[in-house]
Amino acid sequence: MPIIIKDLNYVYSPKSPYEKQALKNINLTIEDGDYFGIIGHTGSGKSTLISHLNALTRIQSGSITVDGIDLKPKKLDYKKLRSTVGMVFQYPEYQLFDETVEKDVAFGPKNIKVPEDEIKERVKQAIEMVGLNYEKFKDRSPFELSGGQKRRVALAGVLAMRPKILVLDEPTAGLDPRGKREILELIDSVKSRLCHTVIMISHNMDEIARSCNKIGVMSDGELKCVLPPKELFSRRDLLRELNIKMPIITEFANMLADRGLDVDRGIVSEDELVDAIVKAKSAVGGTQE
Amino acid sequence: MKDVSIGQYYPANSVIHRLDPRLKLVLCIMYIVMIFFIQTFTGYALTAVFILALVFISRVPLLKVLRSLKAIIFLVLFTVILTVLFFRGNPEDLLWSAWIIRIYKAALINAGKMALRIILLVLGPTVLTLTTTPVELTDALERLLKPLSYIKIPVHELAIIMSIALRLIPTLVEETDKIISAQKARGADFESGNLFKRAKAMLPVLIPLFVSSFRRADELAYAMDSRCYRGAKGRTRMKIMRLTFKDFAAFLVMAAFFFCILLLRYNWFNIGFIAEIIARGF
């Protein structure tokens, strides 16, 4: 079932000199199967918005329904909600704490009272899903792993709760290009195998354009627009107004178009661009012949 | 969690803010010592007027100053109640008695003085911390304690440890918040269960916090090392503290006030009668 957010407002430290409206009238529906990207500058309210989704931040005004659970009532079944919405924060490796990888990954399932024999099964599956060898890693201390491996273990810790919806806050921050690509590929495979709906915050337009089918742009607490990547990145006026950079591929396509080559300005993937260039070139070649 | 603040510095542009922090520290100590010389309500009233005048000059909202009293409200109440209940004075002074409780007039007066003493005592350092940044304070402390370094007490090192600790408090609070959120998202429950259970539930927060503190300390040490930090030896300061005219003036005002309090107390030069007059005036 979809995530439906209606008229959501949130104010930090209300009635004090530090009062700040972090969210203004957010209306948003995220459908099942969406890979939803959220972009916006620091302090635009992205993190506040997503922390509402598993009730880490409680609703002040407005309403949210996640997978049929109404988040408004004061008394909530947190365990159910938090096993439905898996939340991976920025630098999730900093939340690792247990002696072994296996125990750490089991922390989530244990908390939501998964039966003992099923936990083992889940942990094994989660560790393998993030591309680590279960037998090799299960007894190692999470603190002796490399940065990329730690992040995978932290991700496994969330996946072991088998959430339907996965929310990620800058999952690739601080990784090298290769690590970034690996994590994104990993999220792709998780999306097809376990979490049908994925929501991702990112500052990296290339990642957002590559992965998401819809992008929400936040600015100053408001949700400015929700558009598919192709449409968003082909609207130069909008990008300029919201001060958003284009993905490198799109920028390249635009430079080619400016030079007179017949390519679509909204191209967001390498393959598409190559095809478009080949097509345009052969068309040009064709007329010359 | 976000509201935790150790340094309660209130930025404003006032003479008190601009005074030399060393001097402010010394004056604050003088003020505290002075409080213990006061024995009459007249003295307390004068001191109250004095400290309120300071607050006024410092341009810190009075409410902000009074808020610091919230922390000691129980201490004051406790002291007052105990004094009133356990004071045993002249039988003719007895105001009211029931069962084993006897309340004397002298007890009430004593309790009142005690409460005033505690409140005034706290207000002094409060004004100091509201008008001086924690960094200024540690600097001042370092300078004032410098003589101790001649008897091999590592004053500079202690001061830098203190300023680093102060600097890291907000960072750690923020980090704690983040880790708590992350573990909550993994279904951790910090709110229910008995004390023992709750303490155990904090483990997944404390361990990452320790780990990251060590990492931070390591990184900071490298960063200081790579900028050739070698401790106190040969180290100069960017901001050199200099006493100016206003500092001397402030010192004179404080000294004069202290002197007045002493006059009231010991009746020097037989001018204690002034105190009498003032007292009657009240």
PDB file of N, CA and C in Angstrom, chain A residues 7 51 120 175 210 244:
ATOM      1  N   ASP A   7      -0.928  17.448   3.969  1.00  0.00           N
ATOM      2  CA  ASP A   7      -0.829  18.720   4.709  1.00  0.00           C
ATOM      3  C   ASP A   7       0.110  18.647   5.899  1.00  0.00           C
ATOM      4  N   SER A  51      12.137  11.327   8.563  1.00  0.00           N
ATOM      5  CA  SER A  51      12.076  10.791   9.920  1.00  0.00           C
ATOM      6  C   SER A  51      10.630  10.720  10.417  1.00  0.00           C
ATOM      7  N   LYS A 120      18.198 -16.410  12.869  1.00  0.00           N
ATOM      8  CA  LYS A 120      19.413 -16.906  12.240  1.00  0.00           C
ATOM      9  C   LYS A 120      19.271 -16.906  10.716  1.00  0.00           C
ATOM     10  N   LEU A 175      31.961   7.481   0.330  1.00  0.00           N
ATOM     11  CA  LEU A 175      32.570   6.297  -0.286  1.00  0.00           C
ATOM     12  C   LEU A 175      33.303   6.711  -1.562  1.00  0.00           C
ATOM     13  N   ARG A 210      20.105   8.281 -12.085  1.00  0.00           N
ATOM     14  CA  ARG A 210      20.321   6.894 -12.501  1.00  0.00           C
ATOM     15  C   ARG A 210      19.287   5.956 -11.885  1.00  0.00           C
ATOM     16  N   ILE A 244      19.517  23.807  -8.669  1.00  0.00           N
ATOM     17  CA  ILE A 244      19.896  22.389  -8.696  1.00  0.00           C
ATOM     18  C   ILE A 244      20.820  22.157  -9.884  1.00  0.00           C
TER      19      ILE A 244
END
